[in-house]
Amino acid sequence: MKENYRWTICGLLFFAMTINFIDRQVLSILAPHLQSVFNWSEAEYGYIVTAFQVAYALGLLFAGMFIDRFGVRIGYSVAMAVWSLSAAGHALASAVMSFASARFCLALGESANFPAAVKTVAEWFPKKERALATGVFNAGSTVGVIISPILIPWLAVSFGWQSAFVFAGALGFVWLFFWLLLYRTPEKRDLEKDVRSEDKPSWKQLLRDRRTFGICIGRFVTDPIWWFFLFWLPKYLHEQFGLDLQSFGIPLIIIYLMSSLGGIGGGWLSSFFIRRGKSIDFARKTTILIAALMVVPVITLAWLPSLVGAILFIGLATAGHQAWGANIYTVVSDVYPKSAVGSVVGLTSFAGAVGGVLFSPLVGWILQLTGSYIIIFVIASVAYLAAWLALKIFTPISSSKLDKNEI
């Protein structure tokens, strides 16, 4: 019965992730229309996007601590309410400042999403199942990316652009109803060995811990690659193969479906190694190495003449990223007590967000200077191998096999 319940909770996390990425996508999908309605300049739209990125990065520093302090039932509820109200609040915006304010509040709420989800998995799943559970809930992110271009334009055309924001916000409150109805905190005896006050490291200890450093390096160099694919992929397909708004759909759906399968597969593979008696260190890092190797072929994309080949290689790379993500989040719960998981996920995600903020203008500068994606794809092809090496050097995981309490 307990096993069925924890997978029900994982299903709720999956839908929260889906809603999270739908909320993020609404503005970008409607941006061309809103720019014509409100006469935004490119710089003004950039300010609105920057408001989200800055707030998200800052929020990650504190969201994890908030989740650890109040628990996932309350913490996730507050986060969902904040970001859903903010998502719906875009419908009331009418100027650059009001849109930027709505994006800022949206990002603050959404910054708690991953810390809360990873902590929930750490509380409810044994180590042999955590990577698989993380891969399943993280697949919701790509489902949200796939659904948004289909749903949002239809709502905007049928009921006005405001309806798309209101609908996105309403989804969050539907989820919140079921979360409060179904979620319960694990019984004390299930957590007592992990929540002792002396087990919870301070911020100073986390920042001085070399394991934290290794994970931060990994997130810093790999998160920007994922955001590059999200933000620049349509542009690349247009410039390289002449695709437009009418023909992006099927290639993007294929790519993001592959990424969802990669996340679930990466979680399954890690759990498979553990079930076969391998150490946790071997299971996580071997799976992460395989995921890193899946990204290497993108180095050929700058010269690849085949659209089908490009779709497959990009899909393979995004699948590798999601497999990497399923395991890097799980590594946090492997090496830190559950009472600190939210804080560590927030801190390491902040490192990834900073990497994304720095890499985006670098991509634009490289493209403007060279007119080619060669350098960018070279960086992408080696980033995950560099991240794996940082984990090998700085982040040891207990090499012992699971005891009977984890089976």
mmCIF file of N, CA, C and O in Angstrom, residues 243-314:
data_model
loop_
_atom_site.group_PDB
_atom_site.id
_atom_site.type_symbol
_atom_site.label_atom_id
_atom_site.label_comp_id
_atom_site.label_asym_id
_atom_site.label_seq_id
_atom_site.Cartn_x
_atom_site.Cartn_y
_atom_site.Cartn_z
ATOM 1 N N LEU A 243 13.238 25.725 -41.474
ATOM 2 C CA LEU A 243 11.948 25.496 -40.829
ATOM 3 C C LEU A 243 11.377 26.810 -40.314
ATOM 4 O O LEU A 243 12.103 27.737 -39.963
ATOM 5 N N ASP A 244 10.036 26.873 -40.254
ATOM 6 C CA ASP A 244 9.370 28.063 -39.740
ATOM 7 C C ASP A 244 8.312 27.651 -38.728
ATOM 8 O O ASP A 244 8.226 26.486 -38.321
ATOM 9 N N LEU A 245 7.479 28.611 -38.326
ATOM 10 C CA LEU A 245 6.467 28.338 -37.305
ATOM 11 C C LEU A 245 5.515 27.221 -37.712
ATOM 12 O O LEU A 245 4.943 26.536 -36.864
ATOM 13 N N GLN A 246 5.303 27.066 -39.003
ATOM 14 C CA GLN A 246 4.381 26.042 -39.476
ATOM 15 C C GLN A 246 5.003 24.649 -39.495
ATOM 16 O O GLN A 246 4.289 23.656 -39.588
ATOM 17 N N SER A 247 6.319 24.568 -39.389
ATOM 18 C CA SER A 247 6.985 23.262 -39.523
ATOM 19 C C SER A 247 7.862 22.876 -38.337
ATOM 20 O O SER A 247 8.510 21.837 -38.359
ATOM 21 N N PHE A 248 7.882 23.713 -37.290
ATOM 22 C CA PHE A 248 8.656 23.381 -36.101
ATOM 23 C C PHE A 248 8.038 22.237 -35.296
ATOM 24 O O PHE A 248 8.736 21.486 -34.626
ATOM 25 N N GLY A 249 6.731 22.121 -35.344
ATOM 26 C CA GLY A 249 5.995 21.289 -34.404
ATOM 27 C C GLY A 249 6.498 19.866 -34.271
ATOM 28 O O GLY A 249 6.890 19.425 -33.185
ATOM 29 N N ILE A 250 6.498 19.101 -35.361
ATOM 30 C CA ILE A 250 6.868 17.688 -35.293
ATOM 31 C C ILE A 250 8.316 17.492 -34.846
ATOM 32 O O ILE A 250 8.579 16.662 -33.963
ATOM 33 N N PRO A 251 9.303 18.237 -35.400
ATOM 34 C CA PRO A 251 10.677 18.063 -34.907
ATOM 35 C C PRO A 251 10.817 18.332 -33.409
ATOM 36 O O PRO A 251 11.495 17.568 -32.699
ATOM 37 N N LEU A 252 10.172 19.392 -32.908
ATOM 38 C CA LEU A 252 10.285 19.708 -31.485
ATOM 39 C C LEU A 252 9.614 18.647 -30.622
ATOM 40 O O LEU A 252 10.127 18.275 -29.561
ATOM 41 N N ILE A 253 8.468 18.142 -31.066
ATOM 42 C CA ILE A 253 7.785 17.090 -30.312
ATOM 43 C C ILE A 253 8.656 15.841 -30.225
ATOM 44 O O ILE A 253 8.793 15.231 -29.167
ATOM 45 N N ILE A 254 9.279 15.462 -31.351
ATOM 46 C CA ILE A 254 10.156 14.281 -31.352
ATOM 47 C C ILE A 254 11.321 14.477 -30.389
ATOM 48 O O ILE A 254 11.649 13.592 -29.587
ATOM 49 N N ILE A 255 11.941 15.648 -30.457
ATOM 50 C CA ILE A 255 13.109 15.925 -29.621
ATOM 51 C C ILE A 255 12.749 15.862 -28.143
ATOM 52 O O ILE A 255 13.442 15.213 -27.335
ATOM 53 N N TYR A 256 11.644 16.494 -27.759
ATOM 54 C CA TYR A 256 11.310 16.542 -26.342
ATOM 55 C C TYR A 256 10.696 15.247 -25.834
ATOM 56 O O TYR A 256 10.799 14.936 -24.640
ATOM 57 N N LEU A 257 10.086 14.473 -26.710
ATOM 58 C CA LEU A 257 9.666 13.133 -26.305
ATOM 59 C C LEU A 257 10.893 12.264 -26.018
ATOM 60 O O LEU A 257 10.910 11.492 -25.062
ATOM 61 N N MET A 258 11.912 12.393 -26.875
ATOM 62 C CA MET A 258 13.157 11.664 -26.625
ATOM 63 C C MET A 258 13.778 12.081 -25.300
ATOM 64 O O MET A 258 14.300 11.240 -24.553
ATOM 65 N N SER A 259 13.704 13.360 -24.988
ATOM 66 C CA SER A 259 14.288 13.817 -23.731
ATOM 67 C C SER A 259 13.538 13.244 -22.533
ATOM 68 O O SER A 259 14.146 12.872 -21.523
ATOM 69 N N SER A 260 12.202 13.145 -22.632
ATOM 70 C CA SER A 260 11.420 12.548 -21.544
ATOM 71 C C SER A 260 11.808 11.093 -21.338
ATOM 72 O O SER A 260 12.006 10.629 -20.202
ATOM 73 N N LEU A 261 11.930 10.357 -22.440
ATOM 74 C CA LEU A 261 12.337 8.958 -22.342
ATOM 75 C C LEU A 261 13.741 8.834 -21.764
ATOM 76 O O LEU A 261 14.036 7.886 -21.020
ATOM 77 N N GLY A 262 14.606 9.785 -22.104
ATOM 78 C CA GLY A 262 15.960 9.757 -21.559
ATOM 79 C C GLY A 262 15.967 9.925 -20.050
ATOM 80 O O GLY A 262 16.722 9.239 -19.346
ATOM 81 N N GLY A 263 15.126 10.840 -19.542
ATOM 82 C CA GLY A 263 15.066 11.040 -18.099
ATOM 83 C C GLY A 263 14.580 9.805 -17.364
ATOM 84 O O GLY A 263 15.159 9.386 -16.348
ATOM 85 N N ILE A 264 13.520 9.189 -17.884
ATOM 86 C CA ILE A 264 12.990 7.982 -17.255
ATOM 87 C C ILE A 264 13.985 6.838 -17.391
ATOM 88 O O ILE A 264 14.231 6.084 -16.441
ATOM 89 N N GLY A 265 14.583 6.709 -18.586
ATOM 90 C CA GLY A 265 15.554 5.647 -18.803
ATOM 91 C C GLY A 265 16.785 5.798 -17.936
ATOM 92 O O GLY A 265 17.325 4.811 -17.422
ATOM 93 N N GLY A 266 17.253 7.036 -17.769
ATOM 94 C CA GLY A 266 18.421 7.263 -16.915
ATOM 95 C C GLY A 266 18.140 6.908 -15.465
ATOM 96 O O GLY A 266 18.995 6.353 -14.775
ATOM 97 N N GLY A 267 16.932 7.236 -15.011
ATOM 98 C CA GLY A 267 16.559 6.848 -13.658
ATOM 99 C C GLY A 267 16.447 5.343 -13.508
ATOM 100 O O GLY A 267 16.900 4.764 -12.506
ATOM 101 N N TRP A 268 15.874 4.690 -14.520
ATOM 102 C CA TRP A 268 15.731 3.235 -14.477
ATOM 103 C C TRP A 268 17.093 2.552 -14.478
ATOM 104 O O TRP A 268 17.318 1.591 -13.731
ATOM 105 N N LEU A 269 18.019 3.035 -15.303
ATOM 106 C CA LEU A 269 19.329 2.394 -15.412
ATOM 107 C C LEU A 269 20.082 2.466 -14.091
ATOM 108 O O LEU A 269 20.687 1.481 -13.652
ATOM 109 N N SER A 270 20.034 3.631 -13.452
ATOM 110 C CA SER A 270 20.701 3.777 -12.159
ATOM 111 C C SER A 270 20.111 2.812 -11.136
ATOM 112 O O SER A 270 20.839 2.141 -10.393
ATOM 113 N N SER A 271 18.788 2.719 -11.111
ATOM 114 C CA SER A 271 18.129 1.795 -10.183
ATOM 115 C C SER A 271 18.444 0.345 -10.537
ATOM 116 O O SER A 271 18.588 -0.510 -9.650
ATOM 117 N N PHE A 272 18.562 0.045 -11.823
ATOM 118 C CA PHE A 272 18.901 -1.309 -12.269
ATOM 119 C C PHE A 272 20.265 -1.732 -11.747
ATOM 120 O O PHE A 272 20.445 -2.855 -11.267
ATOM 121 N N PHE A 273 21.241 -0.820 -11.839
ATOM 122 C CA PHE A 273 22.575 -1.139 -11.339
ATOM 123 C C PHE A 273 22.528 -1.472 -9.844
ATOM 124 O O PHE A 273 23.195 -2.399 -9.376
ATOM 125 N N ILE A 274 21.744 -0.698 -9.089
ATOM 126 C CA ILE A 274 21.662 -0.925 -7.649
ATOM 127 C C ILE A 274 20.996 -2.265 -7.354
ATOM 128 O O ILE A 274 21.451 -3.025 -6.492
ATOM 129 N N ARG A 275 19.930 -2.572 -8.100
ATOM 130 C CA ARG A 275 19.260 -3.866 -7.892
ATOM 131 C C ARG A 275 20.183 -5.035 -8.215
ATOM 132 O O ARG A 275 20.028 -6.120 -7.653
ATOM 133 N N ARG A 276 21.145 -4.817 -9.127
ATOM 134 C CA ARG A 276 22.095 -5.873 -9.478
ATOM 135 C C ARG A 276 23.266 -5.948 -8.495
ATOM 136 O O ARG A 276 24.211 -6.692 -8.719
ATOM 137 N N GLY A 277 23.201 -5.169 -7.433
ATOM 138 C CA GLY A 277 24.204 -5.267 -6.384
ATOM 139 C C GLY A 277 25.357 -4.294 -6.488
ATOM 140 O O GLY A 277 26.303 -4.376 -5.708
ATOM 141 N N LYS A 278 25.307 -3.359 -7.434
ATOM 142 C CA LYS A 278 26.370 -2.367 -7.570
ATOM 143 C C LYS A 278 26.234 -1.307 -6.475
ATOM 144 O O LYS A 278 25.154 -1.080 -5.930
ATOM 145 N N SER A 279 27.343 -0.644 -6.171
ATOM 146 C CA SER A 279 27.310 0.417 -5.168
ATOM 147 C C SER A 279 26.545 1.616 -5.708
ATOM 148 O O SER A 279 26.379 1.795 -6.927
ATOM 149 N N ILE A 280 26.087 2.458 -4.798
ATOM 150 C CA ILE A 280 25.374 3.678 -5.207
ATOM 151 C C ILE A 280 26.293 4.572 -6.023
ATOM 152 O O ILE A 280 25.884 5.160 -7.031
ATOM 153 N N ASP A 281 27.562 4.673 -5.609
ATOM 154 C CA ASP A 281 28.528 5.498 -6.336
ATOM 155 C C ASP A 281 28.664 5.012 -7.785
ATOM 156 O O ASP A 281 28.647 5.811 -8.726
ATOM 157 N N PHE A 282 28.810 3.708 -7.953
ATOM 158 C CA PHE A 282 28.935 3.140 -9.303
ATOM 159 C C PHE A 282 27.667 3.401 -10.113
ATOM 160 O O PHE A 282 27.731 3.811 -11.281
ATOM 161 N N ALA A 283 26.511 3.162 -9.514
ATOM 162 C CA ALA A 283 25.243 3.286 -10.240
ATOM 163 C C ALA A 283 25.024 4.714 -10.739
ATOM 164 O O ALA A 283 24.697 4.932 -11.915
ATOM 165 N N ARG A 284 25.200 5.684 -9.852
ATOM 166 C CA ARG A 284 24.942 7.076 -10.250
ATOM 167 C C ARG A 284 25.973 7.559 -11.272
ATOM 168 O O ARG A 284 25.622 8.108 -12.326
ATOM 169 N N LYS A 285 27.240 7.361 -10.982
ATOM 170 C CA LYS A 285 28.281 7.961 -11.824
ATOM 171 C C LYS A 285 28.443 7.242 -13.154
ATOM 172 O O LYS A 285 28.787 7.873 -14.161
ATOM 173 N N THR A 286 28.183 5.938 -13.193
ATOM 174 C CA THR A 286 28.221 5.243 -14.476
ATOM 175 C C THR A 286 27.079 5.701 -15.366
ATOM 176 O O THR A 286 27.263 5.940 -16.570
ATOM 177 N N THR A 287 25.900 5.852 -14.784
ATOM 178 C CA THR A 287 24.759 6.354 -15.560
ATOM 179 C C THR A 287 25.016 7.778 -16.038
ATOM 180 O O THR A 287 24.700 8.132 -17.187
ATOM 181 N N ILE A 288 25.598 8.596 -15.192
ATOM 182 C CA ILE A 288 25.915 9.975 -15.570
ATOM 183 C C ILE A 288 26.946 10.002 -16.693
ATOM 184 O O ILE A 288 26.855 10.828 -17.619
ATOM 185 N N LEU A 289 27.927 9.098 -16.657
ATOM 186 C CA LEU A 289 28.916 9.018 -17.741
ATOM 187 C C LEU A 289 28.236 8.634 -19.060
ATOM 188 O O LEU A 289 28.529 9.229 -20.112
ATOM 189 N N ILE A 290 27.349 7.656 -19.021
ATOM 190 C CA ILE A 290 26.622 7.259 -20.234
ATOM 191 C C ILE A 290 25.804 8.434 -20.767
ATOM 192 O O ILE A 290 25.783 8.697 -21.984
ATOM 193 N N ALA A 291 25.155 9.166 -19.860
ATOM 194 C CA ALA A 291 24.383 10.340 -20.272
ATOM 195 C C ALA A 291 25.282 11.385 -20.924
ATOM 196 O O ALA A 291 24.909 12.000 -21.933
ATOM 197 N N ALA A 292 26.480 11.590 -20.356
ATOM 198 C CA ALA A 292 27.424 12.560 -20.924
ATOM 199 C C ALA A 292 27.857 12.163 -22.330
ATOM 200 O O ALA A 292 27.982 13.008 -23.223
ATOM 201 N N LEU A 293 28.079 10.878 -22.536
ATOM 202 C CA LEU A 293 28.483 10.395 -23.862
ATOM 203 C C LEU A 293 27.367 10.560 -24.889
ATOM 204 O O LEU A 293 27.641 10.715 -26.089
ATOM 205 N N MET A 294 26.117 10.547 -24.446
ATOM 206 C CA MET A 294 24.987 10.737 -25.357
ATOM 207 C C MET A 294 24.957 12.144 -25.945
ATOM 208 O O MET A 294 24.369 12.370 -27.014
ATOM 209 N N VAL A 295 25.598 13.095 -25.268
ATOM 210 C CA VAL A 295 25.597 14.482 -25.736
ATOM 211 C C VAL A 295 26.725 14.754 -26.722
ATOM 212 O O VAL A 295 26.637 15.672 -27.544
ATOM 213 N N VAL A 296 27.770 13.961 -26.678
ATOM 214 C CA VAL A 296 28.975 14.214 -27.489
ATOM 215 C C VAL A 296 28.677 14.365 -28.989
ATOM 216 O O VAL A 296 29.243 15.255 -29.647
ATOM 217 N N PRO A 297 27.778 13.563 -29.599
ATOM 218 C CA PRO A 297 27.548 13.688 -31.047
ATOM 219 C C PRO A 297 27.037 15.042 -31.525
ATOM 220 O O PRO A 297 27.059 15.308 -32.735
ATOM 221 N N VAL A 298 26.588 15.932 -30.621
ATOM 222 C CA VAL A 298 26.112 17.241 -31.090
ATOM 223 C C VAL A 298 27.237 18.049 -31.715
ATOM 224 O O VAL A 298 26.977 19.050 -32.394
ATOM 225 N N ILE A 299 28.482 17.623 -31.510
ATOM 226 C CA ILE A 299 29.597 18.340 -32.116
ATOM 227 C C ILE A 299 29.503 18.331 -33.640
ATOM 228 O O ILE A 299 30.055 19.191 -34.330
ATOM 229 N N THR A 300 28.772 17.374 -34.194
ATOM 230 C CA THR A 300 28.646 17.258 -35.654
ATOM 231 C C THR A 300 27.523 18.132 -36.229
ATOM 232 O O THR A 300 27.406 18.243 -37.454
ATOM 233 N N LEU A 301 26.708 18.747 -35.387
ATOM 234 C CA LEU A 301 25.496 19.411 -35.878
ATOM 235 C C LEU A 301 25.782 20.612 -36.773
ATOM 236 O O LEU A 301 24.988 20.933 -37.657
ATOM 237 N N ALA A 302 26.894 21.283 -36.541
ATOM 238 C CA ALA A 302 27.195 22.460 -37.355
ATOM 239 C C ALA A 302 27.450 22.103 -38.815
ATOM 240 O O ALA A 302 27.331 22.945 -39.697
ATOM 241 N N TRP A 303 27.813 20.830 -39.076
ATOM 242 C CA TRP A 303 28.101 20.416 -40.451
ATOM 243 C C TRP A 303 27.076 19.423 -41.005
ATOM 244 O O TRP A 303 27.124 19.078 -42.171
ATOM 245 N N LEU A 304 26.171 18.962 -40.156
ATOM 246 C CA LEU A 304 25.262 17.889 -40.553
ATOM 247 C C LEU A 304 24.234 18.402 -41.560
ATOM 248 O O LEU A 304 23.486 19.339 -41.272
ATOM 249 N N PRO A 305 24.150 17.798 -42.760
ATOM 250 C CA PRO A 305 23.222 18.300 -43.782
ATOM 251 C C PRO A 305 21.814 17.726 -43.661
ATOM 252 O O PRO A 305 20.903 18.194 -44.323
ATOM 253 N N SER A 306 21.626 16.729 -42.820
ATOM 254 C CA SER A 306 20.348 16.013 -42.746
ATOM 255 C C SER A 306 19.495 16.518 -41.595
ATOM 256 O O SER A 306 19.942 16.535 -40.434
ATOM 257 N N LEU A 307 18.256 16.926 -41.880
ATOM 258 C CA LEU A 307 17.330 17.343 -40.827
ATOM 259 C C LEU A 307 17.015 16.172 -39.901
ATOM 260 O O LEU A 307 16.972 16.331 -38.676
ATOM 261 N N VAL A 308 16.800 15.005 -40.476
ATOM 262 C CA VAL A 308 16.491 13.827 -39.662
ATOM 263 C C VAL A 308 17.651 13.524 -38.717
ATOM 264 O O VAL A 308 17.451 13.253 -37.522
ATOM 265 N N GLY A 309 18.870 13.582 -39.244
ATOM 266 C CA GLY A 309 20.034 13.339 -38.396
ATOM 267 C C GLY A 309 20.154 14.370 -37.290
ATOM 268 O O GLY A 309 20.489 14.033 -36.146
ATOM 269 N N ALA A 310 19.897 15.623 -37.628
ATOM 270 C CA ALA A 310 19.971 16.684 -36.619
ATOM 271 C C ALA A 310 18.947 16.460 -35.513
ATOM 272 O O ALA A 310 19.244 16.606 -34.321
ATOM 273 N N ILE A 311 17.731 16.102 -35.893
ATOM 274 C CA ILE A 311 16.682 15.842 -34.905
ATOM 275 C C ILE A 311 17.082 14.699 -33.984
ATOM 276 O O ILE A 311 16.936 14.769 -32.757
ATOM 277 N N LEU A 312 17.628 13.636 -34.561
ATOM 278 C CA LEU A 312 18.013 12.473 -33.760
ATOM 279 C C LEU A 312 19.169 12.794 -32.813
ATOM 280 O O LEU A 312 19.157 12.394 -31.643
ATOM 281 N N PHE A 313 20.179 13.525 -33.310
ATOM 282 C CA PHE A 313 21.312 13.853 -32.454
ATOM 283 C C PHE A 313 20.918 14.838 -31.349
ATOM 284 O O PHE A 313 21.372 14.719 -30.205
ATOM 285 N N ILE A 314 20.095 15.820 -31.695
ATOM 286 C CA ILE A 314 19.629 16.764 -30.672
ATOM 287 C C ILE A 314 18.748 16.040 -29.660
ATOM 288 O O ILE A 314 18.849 16.260 -28.446
#
